[in-house]
Each structure stands twice: as structure tokens, then as C-alpha cells.
Amino acid sequence: RSPITKVRLASFRTYRLEHHVAPKTVDQQQAKLLNLSEHLQATDTKLDFDSVSAWLQGMKLSSKTKQQYLLAGSQFWQWAMTHEPQWRQTFKGHVNPFEKHTLPTLKGKAKLDAKRKAFTIEEIGTLYSAAKKQGLDTLADLILLGGYSGGRVEELVQLRKEHLITVDGVKMFDIVDSKTVAGIRQVPVHPKLTALVDRLAKASTDGYLVPSASNNKYGIRSDALSKAFGRLKTAMGFDRTRVFHSIRATFVTSLVRADVPDRLIRELVGHETGTVTFDTYSQGSAPRQKLAAIKKLPAIES
């Protein structure tokens, strides 16, 4: 029998949810651990470094994905060693079997070629025009919202009418939830977005600015639009290194080339500055400073 039993997995799941780990992450890790448990039973092997290594080698996955499997296993191991007395007794003196595995890594040019890349401003304009031409009006709107705000796709589709606020005379997107604490921020509505945002707010039937047909069990609204963007960019000849997140990279690149200070760029996209002075004590740049920065973005021509 595999020591990774369904009872233990259920307890691990409850623990993770109680500690506010995202349900999607919990489900994904549970699936990975079930996969390992089935491997141990099918091969009649015990849980150790060698069996984990053989498990990894049997999967035709990227090193990055295999690292996620190891992370799931390591977190389960640490939980079990802390909260499961029988596990602690069985594996007393054993080292974590999910650590110190060597996975192939890309280097040099191969790593650079595989890295996600930014679009050019012209390419974003082309994507926008193509979406409009195909009648994908919501996707076209989303492309412009991303290009002029630097928002993550899920941040954008979670925006509601009440998240349009005015601070010190500047109309702002109030991003109240994000994947990180730094991601909770306020970003000025670029003048090029004013008419679009007003139209979306007026047309909204459910309070959200961007309509979505997604019915995701995790409350993720961007699934259908992300897939539509994927089909669009692929049909236009863009490879796997260009995704919707690449628009965010374009936003950052444009601000860097416009000589906007690094600290201000980080505030706009929701990244920590890495300094105690700004991350802990500073209230950040004023709305008008942020607005002046994004006004330096080049126009997206359709």
C-alpha cells in the first residue's frame, strides 16, 4: 500500500484550505500526489528518493512541471512529518525524498528562446484589429485594457463598476485582489481608455466591466477569454513565448523606455520594490504621478 492514502490526502487538503491556499492549487497538488500514490502501488515500491526519481522519469513533462510535482510532494511530506504521528514514526530518520533531484535545465540561447517575450506596440495593435475584425469585441476591449493598464488578465476581468474610483481628481482602477499583496493597487485610467471604460460600465448587466461566459468552479472569469486570445495569437503566427501576459511585459518595457522610475513602474504593475523603505513605510506615489507616468505610453494604433 502507498503511504499517501486518501485519508491523509483529505486531511492535507483540509489543512491547506484552512491556511488559505487557493482551492485550485490544492486540487492540482492533490492530483499530483494521487498520481504518485498510484505509481507506488503499481510498481510495489516504497516511498524513497529512488521511487520518486523513477516516477519523474516516467512522465514526459517539462522540468518546470516536474518541479511542481516535487513541490507538491515536499509540502505533503513536511505536513505529514508535523501532523501525522504514524507517518513520523514510519519515516523517522528518513530524509525528504522530494529534495535534491537534478532536473534538466535550459541554458544560454535555448533558455532565452524559451522565455516569454513582450509584444511590440504595433503587434498589440494588430491583435486588437484582428479581434475586432473577427467580431471578438470583448477580447479586443480586454487587449486595450491590458495594453494601457498593465493588468494581469484575471485582475482585469474581476474589475467591477465600483472599482472605478476617483482619487485626488484622478479616475483609477481599484484592484482589490491579486496574486500578491503588492498586486493590490490603484492604477490610473489612461485617457485612451476613458470612453471604453464608460461604455463597459454602462453596458454591464452583472456589475463586472468585462463580460465573461466562463463558469469556472474556482471563480476564475478569464478562462474563456484567455483561450480565445490563445487561438487568436496562434492563428496570427505567434508562438508559445507570446501570451496575454506578454502585453503586461510590453507595458513595462514601454515605461522603462520612457524613463519612468523603476519604483513607480513596480507600483503600477504590482511588484514589490524590494526595499523596506518603500514596501513597508511608503504610501506610494500620488495618483497624478502615476497618471503622468502612464501618459508616456505609446499609442496602440488599430
Coordinates of C-alpha atoms in Angstrom, one line a residue:
R1 CA 0.0 0.0 0.0
S2 CA 1.0 3.5 -0.7
P3 CA 1.5 5.6 2.5
I4 CA -0.1 8.5 0.6
T5 CA -3.6 7.4 1.4
K6 CA -6.9 9.1 0.5
V7 CA -7.5 9.7 4.2
R8 CA -4.2 11.5 4.6
L9 CA -4.7 13.4 1.4
A10 CA -8.1 14.6 2.7
S11 CA -6.6 15.8 5.9
F12 CA -3.8 17.5 4.0
R13 CA -6.4 19.2 1.8
T14 CA -8.4 20.5 4.8
Y15 CA -5.2 21.8 6.4
R16 CA -4.2 23.6 3.2
L17 CA -7.6 25.2 2.7
E18 CA -7.7 26.3 6.4
H19 CA -4.4 28.1 5.7
H20 CA -5.9 29.9 2.8
V21 CA -4.1 28.1 0.0
A22 CA -6.1 28.7 -3.3
P23 CA -8.5 25.8 -3.9
K24 CA -7.2 25.4 -7.5
T25 CA -3.7 25.0 -6.1
V26 CA -4.9 22.5 -3.5
D27 CA -6.7 20.4 -6.2
Q28 CA -3.7 20.5 -8.6
Q29 CA -1.4 19.3 -5.8
Q30 CA -3.8 16.6 -4.7
A31 CA -4.0 15.2 -8.3
K32 CA -0.2 15.1 -8.4
L33 CA 0.0 13.2 -5.1
L34 CA -2.6 10.8 -6.2
N35 CA -0.5 10.2 -9.3
L36 CA 2.5 9.3 -7.2
S37 CA 0.4 7.1 -4.9
E38 CA -0.9 5.1 -7.9
H39 CA 2.7 4.8 -9.2
L40 CA 3.9 3.4 -5.8
Q41 CA 1.1 0.8 -5.8
A42 CA 1.5 -0.2 -9.4
T43 CA 5.3 -0.7 -9.0
D44 CA 5.0 -2.1 -5.5
T45 CA 7.8 0.2 -4.3
K46 CA 8.3 2.2 -1.1
L47 CA 8.4 5.9 -0.9
D48 CA 12.0 7.0 -1.2
F49 CA 14.3 9.0 -3.3
D50 CA 14.7 6.3 -5.9
S51 CA 11.0 5.7 -6.4
V52 CA 10.3 9.4 -6.7
S53 CA 13.1 9.6 -9.3
A54 CA 11.6 6.7 -11.3
W55 CA 8.2 8.4 -11.1
L56 CA 9.5 11.6 -12.5
Q57 CA 11.5 9.9 -15.3
G58 CA 8.3 8.1 -16.4
M59 CA 6.5 11.3 -17.1
K60 CA 7.0 13.2 -20.4
L61 CA 6.8 16.6 -18.8
S62 CA 9.0 19.7 -18.8
S63 CA 11.5 20.2 -15.9
K64 CA 9.4 23.1 -14.7
T65 CA 6.3 21.0 -14.5
K66 CA 8.2 18.2 -12.7
Q67 CA 9.4 20.8 -10.2
Q68 CA 5.8 21.5 -9.4
Y69 CA 5.3 17.8 -8.7
L70 CA 8.3 17.8 -6.4
L71 CA 6.9 20.9 -4.6
A72 CA 3.6 19.2 -4.0
G73 CA 5.3 16.1 -2.6
S74 CA 7.7 18.1 -0.4
Q75 CA 4.8 20.1 1.1
F76 CA 2.9 16.9 1.8
W77 CA 5.9 15.3 3.4
Q78 CA 6.5 18.3 5.7
W79 CA 2.8 18.4 6.7
A80 CA 2.8 14.6 7.4
M81 CA 6.0 14.8 9.4
T82 CA 4.4 17.5 11.6
H83 CA 0.8 16.4 11.9
E84 CA 0.8 12.6 11.3
P85 CA 2.2 10.6 14.3
Q86 CA 2.2 7.3 12.4
W87 CA 3.9 8.9 9.5
R88 CA 6.5 10.4 11.7
Q89 CA 7.2 7.0 13.3
T90 CA 7.3 5.2 10.0
F91 CA 9.7 7.7 8.4
K92 CA 11.8 8.5 11.4
G93 CA 15.3 9.3 10.4
H94 CA 14.4 9.4 6.7
V95 CA 15.3 12.4 4.5
N96 CA 12.7 14.2 2.4
P97 CA 12.6 12.1 -0.8
F98 CA 11.4 15.0 -2.9
E99 CA 14.6 17.0 -2.4
K100 CA 17.9 17.2 -4.3
H101 CA 16.6 15.8 -7.6
T102 CA 18.5 17.1 -10.6
L103 CA 16.3 18.1 -13.5
P104 CA 17.5 19.1 -17.0
T105 CA 17.6 22.9 -17.3
L106 CA 17.8 25.1 -20.4
K107 CA 20.9 27.3 -20.7
G108 CA 22.2 30.2 -22.8
K109 CA 20.4 30.7 -26.1
A110 CA 17.9 27.8 -25.5
K111 CA 16.8 29.4 -22.3
L112 CA 16.5 32.8 -24.0
D113 CA 14.5 31.3 -26.9
A114 CA 12.0 29.6 -24.5
K115 CA 11.5 32.7 -22.4
R116 CA 8.2 34.5 -22.7
K117 CA 8.6 37.7 -24.8
A118 CA 6.8 41.0 -25.0
F119 CA 4.8 42.1 -28.0
T120 CA 5.7 45.3 -29.8
I121 CA 3.2 48.1 -29.6
E122 CA 2.5 47.5 -33.3
E123 CA 1.8 43.8 -32.7
I124 CA -0.7 44.7 -29.9
G125 CA -2.5 47.0 -32.4
T126 CA -2.6 44.2 -34.9
L127 CA -4.0 41.8 -32.4
Y128 CA -6.7 44.3 -31.4
S129 CA -7.6 44.9 -35.1
A130 CA -7.8 41.1 -35.7
A131 CA -10.1 40.6 -32.7
K132 CA -12.4 43.4 -33.9
K133 CA -12.4 42.0 -37.4
Q134 CA -13.4 38.6 -36.2
G135 CA -16.2 40.0 -34.0
L136 CA -14.4 39.3 -30.8
D137 CA -15.3 42.7 -29.3
T138 CA -14.9 41.7 -25.7
L139 CA -11.4 40.3 -26.4
A140 CA -10.5 43.4 -28.3
D141 CA -11.6 45.5 -25.3
L142 CA -9.5 43.3 -23.0
I143 CA -6.4 43.7 -25.1
L144 CA -6.7 47.5 -24.9
L145 CA -7.3 47.4 -21.1
G146 CA -4.2 45.3 -20.7
G147 CA -2.1 47.5 -23.0
Y148 CA -2.9 50.7 -21.2
S149 CA -3.0 49.4 -17.6
G150 CA -0.5 46.6 -17.4
G151 CA -3.0 44.5 -15.5
R152 CA -3.0 40.7 -15.3
V153 CA -5.8 39.1 -17.3
E154 CA -7.7 37.9 -14.2
E155 CA -7.3 41.2 -12.5
L156 CA -8.9 42.9 -15.4
V157 CA -11.9 40.6 -15.7
Q158 CA -12.5 40.9 -12.0
L159 CA -12.9 44.7 -12.2
R160 CA -16.4 45.8 -11.2
K161 CA -18.1 49.2 -11.6
E162 CA -17.4 50.0 -8.0
H163 CA -13.7 49.5 -8.7
L164 CA -13.8 52.7 -10.8
I165 CA -12.9 55.3 -8.2
T166 CA -11.6 58.9 -8.3
V167 CA -8.7 59.8 -6.0
D168 CA -7.4 63.3 -5.9
G169 CA -9.2 64.1 -9.1
V170 CA -7.8 61.1 -11.0
K171 CA -10.0 58.3 -12.2
M172 CA -8.5 55.0 -11.1
F173 CA -8.9 51.2 -11.4
D174 CA -9.1 49.9 -7.8
I175 CA -7.5 46.4 -8.0
V176 CA -8.7 45.0 -4.7
D177 CA -7.4 41.4 -5.1
S178 CA -4.4 40.0 -6.7
K179 CA -2.0 37.0 -6.6
T180 CA 0.3 39.1 -4.3
V181 CA -0.1 41.7 -1.6
A182 CA 1.8 44.2 -3.8
G183 CA -0.7 43.5 -6.6
I184 CA -3.4 45.2 -4.6
R185 CA -3.1 48.7 -6.0
Q186 CA -4.7 51.6 -7.8
V187 CA -3.9 52.3 -11.4
P188 CA -5.0 55.4 -13.3
V189 CA -7.4 55.0 -16.2
H190 CA -5.4 56.0 -19.2
P191 CA -7.1 58.8 -21.2
K192 CA -7.3 56.4 -24.2
L193 CA -9.4 54.1 -22.0
T194 CA -11.9 56.6 -20.8
A195 CA -14.6 56.1 -23.4
L196 CA -14.1 52.3 -23.4
V197 CA -14.4 52.1 -19.6
D198 CA -17.5 54.4 -19.6
R199 CA -19.1 52.2 -22.3
L200 CA -18.3 49.0 -20.4
A201 CA -19.7 50.3 -17.1
K202 CA -22.9 51.5 -18.8
A203 CA -23.4 48.2 -20.6
S204 CA -22.7 45.9 -17.6
T205 CA -25.6 43.7 -16.5
D206 CA -23.8 41.9 -13.6
G207 CA -21.5 44.6 -12.2
Y208 CA -18.4 43.4 -14.0
L209 CA -16.8 45.7 -16.6
V210 CA -15.7 42.8 -18.8
P211 CA -18.4 40.3 -19.7
S212 CA -17.4 36.7 -19.4
A213 CA -19.0 33.4 -20.3
S214 CA -16.6 31.4 -18.0
N215 CA -18.3 29.3 -15.4
N216 CA -15.1 28.2 -13.5
K217 CA -15.6 26.4 -10.2
Y218 CA -12.8 28.4 -8.7
G219 CA -14.4 31.8 -9.6
I220 CA -11.8 32.4 -12.4
R221 CA -13.5 34.6 -15.0
S222 CA -10.7 34.8 -17.5
D223 CA -10.6 31.2 -18.8
A224 CA -12.7 31.6 -22.0
L225 CA -11.1 34.9 -22.9
S226 CA -7.6 33.6 -22.3
K227 CA -8.3 30.6 -24.6
A228 CA -9.8 33.0 -27.2
F229 CA -6.6 35.1 -27.1
G230 CA -4.5 32.0 -27.4
R231 CA -6.4 30.9 -30.6
L232 CA -6.1 34.4 -32.0
K233 CA -2.4 34.9 -31.4
T234 CA -1.6 31.4 -32.7
A235 CA -3.6 32.0 -35.9
M236 CA -1.6 35.2 -36.4
G237 CA 1.7 33.3 -36.2
F238 CA 2.8 34.0 -32.6
D239 CA 4.4 31.1 -30.8
R240 CA 4.2 29.8 -27.2
T241 CA 6.5 32.6 -26.0
R242 CA 3.8 35.1 -26.6
V243 CA 0.7 35.0 -24.3
F244 CA -1.7 37.6 -22.9
H245 CA 0.8 38.2 -20.1
S246 CA 3.2 39.4 -22.8
I247 CA 1.1 42.6 -23.1
R248 CA 2.0 43.3 -19.5
A249 CA 5.6 42.9 -20.5
T250 CA 5.1 45.4 -23.3
F251 CA 3.6 47.8 -20.8
V252 CA 6.6 47.6 -18.5
T253 CA 9.1 47.8 -21.4
S254 CA 7.4 51.0 -22.7
L255 CA 7.6 52.7 -19.4
V256 CA 11.2 51.8 -19.0
R257 CA 12.0 53.3 -22.4
A258 CA 10.1 56.4 -21.4
D259 CA 12.4 56.8 -18.4
V260 CA 9.7 56.2 -15.8
P261 CA 11.5 55.4 -12.5
D262 CA 11.7 51.7 -11.6
R263 CA 9.9 52.2 -8.3
L264 CA 6.9 53.8 -10.0
I265 CA 6.7 51.1 -12.6
R266 CA 6.6 48.5 -9.8
E267 CA 3.8 50.3 -8.1
L268 CA 1.8 50.4 -11.4
V269 CA 2.2 46.7 -12.1
G270 CA 2.0 45.5 -8.5
H271 CA 5.6 44.3 -7.8
E272 CA 7.4 44.8 -4.5
T273 CA 10.3 47.3 -4.8
G274 CA 12.5 45.0 -2.6
T275 CA 13.3 47.8 -0.1
V276 CA 11.8 48.2 3.4
T277 CA 11.6 52.0 3.0
F278 CA 9.1 51.7 0.1
D279 CA 7.4 48.3 0.7
T280 CA 6.8 48.8 4.4
Y281 CA 6.7 52.6 5.1
S282 CA 5.9 54.5 2.0
Q283 CA 2.3 55.1 0.9
G284 CA 3.4 55.2 -2.7
S285 CA 3.3 57.7 -5.5
A286 CA 0.4 60.2 -5.8
P287 CA -2.3 59.5 -8.4
R288 CA -1.2 62.4 -10.5
Q289 CA 2.4 61.0 -10.6
K290 CA 1.0 57.6 -11.7
L291 CA -1.1 59.3 -14.4
A292 CA 1.8 61.3 -15.7
A293 CA 3.7 58.0 -16.0
I294 CA 1.2 56.1 -18.0
K295 CA 0.5 59.0 -20.3
K296 CA 4.0 58.3 -21.6
L297 CA 2.9 55.0 -23.1
P298 CA 2.9 55.0 -26.9
A299 CA -0.5 54.8 -28.6
I300 CA -1.8 51.5 -29.6
E301 CA -2.9 52.0 -33.2
S302 CA -5.5 49.8 -34.7

